[in-house]
mmCIF file of C-alpha atoms in Angstrom:
data_model
loop_
_atom_site.group_PDB
_atom_site.id
_atom_site.type_symbol
_atom_site.label_atom_id
_atom_site.label_comp_id
_atom_site.label_asym_id
_atom_site.label_seq_id
_atom_site.Cartn_x
_atom_site.Cartn_y
_atom_site.Cartn_z
ATOM 1 C CA MET A 1 3.560 11.182 -4.250
ATOM 2 C CA HIS A 2 4.030 7.270 -5.474
ATOM 3 C CA ALA A 3 7.894 7.899 -3.841
ATOM 4 C CA ALA A 4 5.980 8.681 -0.381
ATOM 5 C CA LYS A 5 3.721 5.973 -0.779
ATOM 6 C CA ALA A 6 6.571 3.251 -1.698
ATOM 7 C CA ALA A 7 8.729 4.367 1.074
ATOM 8 C CA LEU A 8 5.630 4.279 3.633
ATOM 9 C CA LEU A 9 4.836 0.685 2.320
ATOM 10 C CA SER A 10 8.101 -0.412 2.344
ATOM 11 C CA LYS A 11 7.861 0.170 6.417
ATOM 12 C CA GLY A 12 4.917 -1.758 6.329
ATOM 13 C CA ILE A 13 2.824 1.070 5.979
ATOM 14 C CA GLU A 14 -0.364 0.594 3.657
ATOM 15 C CA VAL A 15 -2.134 3.866 2.018
ATOM 16 C CA GLU A 16 -5.001 5.055 -0.249
ATOM 17 C CA SER A 17 -5.490 8.530 -0.655
ATOM 18 C CA HIS A 18 -3.239 11.207 -1.032
ATOM 19 C CA ASP A 19 -4.298 12.684 2.374
ATOM 20 C CA ALA A 20 -3.565 9.653 3.959
ATOM 21 C CA VAL A 21 0.043 9.411 2.382
ATOM 22 C CA LYS A 22 0.396 13.042 3.653
ATOM 23 C CA ARG A 23 -0.671 12.524 7.296
ATOM 24 C CA GLN A 24 1.169 9.268 7.505
ATOM 25 C CA PHE A 25 4.551 10.052 6.046
ATOM 26 C CA GLY A 26 4.783 13.088 8.672
ATOM 27 C CA LEU A 27 3.605 10.787 11.762
ATOM 28 C CA HIS A 28 5.978 7.599 10.325
ATOM 29 C CA LEU A 29 8.786 9.310 8.224
ATOM 30 C CA ILE A 30 9.011 12.470 10.084
ATOM 31 C CA LYS A 31 7.984 12.582 13.296
ATOM 32 C CA THR A 32 9.834 9.526 13.941
ATOM 33 C CA GLY A 33 13.480 11.490 12.254
ATOM 34 C CA ILE A 34 13.912 9.238 9.437
ATOM 35 C CA VAL A 35 13.333 11.985 7.261
ATOM 36 C CA ASP A 36 13.774 15.735 7.957
ATOM 37 C CA LYS A 37 10.587 17.923 7.880
ATOM 38 C CA PHE A 38 11.814 19.314 4.420
ATOM 39 C CA TYR A 39 10.597 16.379 2.682
ATOM 40 C CA GLY A 40 7.323 16.825 4.169
ATOM 41 C CA MET A 41 7.202 20.428 2.506
ATOM 42 C CA ILE A 42 8.054 19.025 -0.781
ATOM 43 C CA LEU A 43 5.258 16.446 -0.590
ATOM 44 C CA ARG A 44 2.861 18.988 0.281
ATOM 45 C CA GLU A 45 3.850 21.977 -1.590
ATOM 46 C CA GLU A 46 4.604 19.258 -5.206
ATOM 47 C CA GLN A 47 0.510 17.993 -3.698
ATOM 48 C CA ASP A 48 -0.960 22.110 -3.621
ATOM 49 C CA ASP A 49 0.803 22.725 -7.459
ATOM 50 C CA ARG A 50 -0.928 19.386 -8.763
ATOM 51 C CA MET A 51 -4.178 20.335 -6.973
ATOM 52 C CA MET A 52 -3.769 23.661 -8.511
ATOM 53 C CA ALA A 53 -3.299 22.556 -11.771
ATOM 54 C CA ASP A 54 -5.612 20.214 -11.872
ATOM 55 C CA TYR A 55 -8.745 22.055 -10.848
ATOM 56 C CA ASN A 56 -7.712 25.743 -11.437
ATOM 57 C CA VAL A 57 -7.913 26.467 -15.464
ATOM 58 C CA GLY A 58 -5.666 29.624 -14.769
ATOM 59 C CA PHE A 59 -3.184 27.872 -12.936
ATOM 60 C CA SER A 60 0.268 28.916 -14.630
ATOM 61 C CA PRO A 61 3.935 29.193 -12.328
ATOM 62 C CA GLU A 62 6.199 30.852 -13.077
ATOM 63 C CA GLU A 63 9.635 29.611 -14.626
ATOM 64 C CA ASP A 64 11.260 29.098 -11.303
ATOM 65 C CA ARG A 65 8.980 27.931 -9.870
ATOM 66 C CA VAL A 66 8.703 25.211 -11.957
ATOM 67 C CA PHE A 67 12.526 24.507 -12.527
ATOM 68 C CA LYS A 68 12.477 24.611 -8.652
ATOM 69 C CA ARG A 69 9.026 21.900 -8.397
ATOM 70 C CA LEU A 70 11.604 19.851 -10.718
ATOM 71 C CA ASP A 71 14.477 20.148 -8.148
ATOM 72 C CA ASP A 72 12.539 19.266 -5.380
ATOM 73 C CA ALA A 73 11.207 16.174 -6.820
ATOM 74 C CA LYS A 74 14.398 14.989 -7.889
ATOM 75 C CA ASP A 75 15.805 15.540 -4.113
ATOM 76 C CA PHE A 76 12.569 14.103 -2.637
ATOM 77 C CA ILE A 77 12.617 10.609 -5.203
ATOM 78 C CA SER A 78 16.145 10.500 -4.179
ATOM 79 C CA LYS A 79 16.324 10.440 -0.555
ATOM 80 C CA MET A 80 12.655 8.437 -0.527
ATOM 81 C CA GLU A 81 15.383 5.489 -2.806
ATOM 82 C CA SER A 82 17.582 5.612 -0.360
ATOM 83 C CA LEU A 83 14.919 4.522 2.587
ATOM 84 C CA ILE A 84 13.755 1.672 0.834
ATOM 85 C CA GLY A 85 16.893 0.706 -0.483
#
């Protein structure tokens, strides 16, 4: 979420809420072709899992899901760093 927010800020777009980050990310980075929609999917899935972990006491993701999220996060951060320069 912070990497997405930084990428938006590098384009002059300031956002505060998580929902605003997702909306503006889609509008200004995906729809314009700056990043592939794959990165929007990563952002959405990571946020969904964060919400589950915060608000669902019984949430316990499977090991393969955890490793996929880690790999996706590394890929996402690398892409956002390349945008920021």
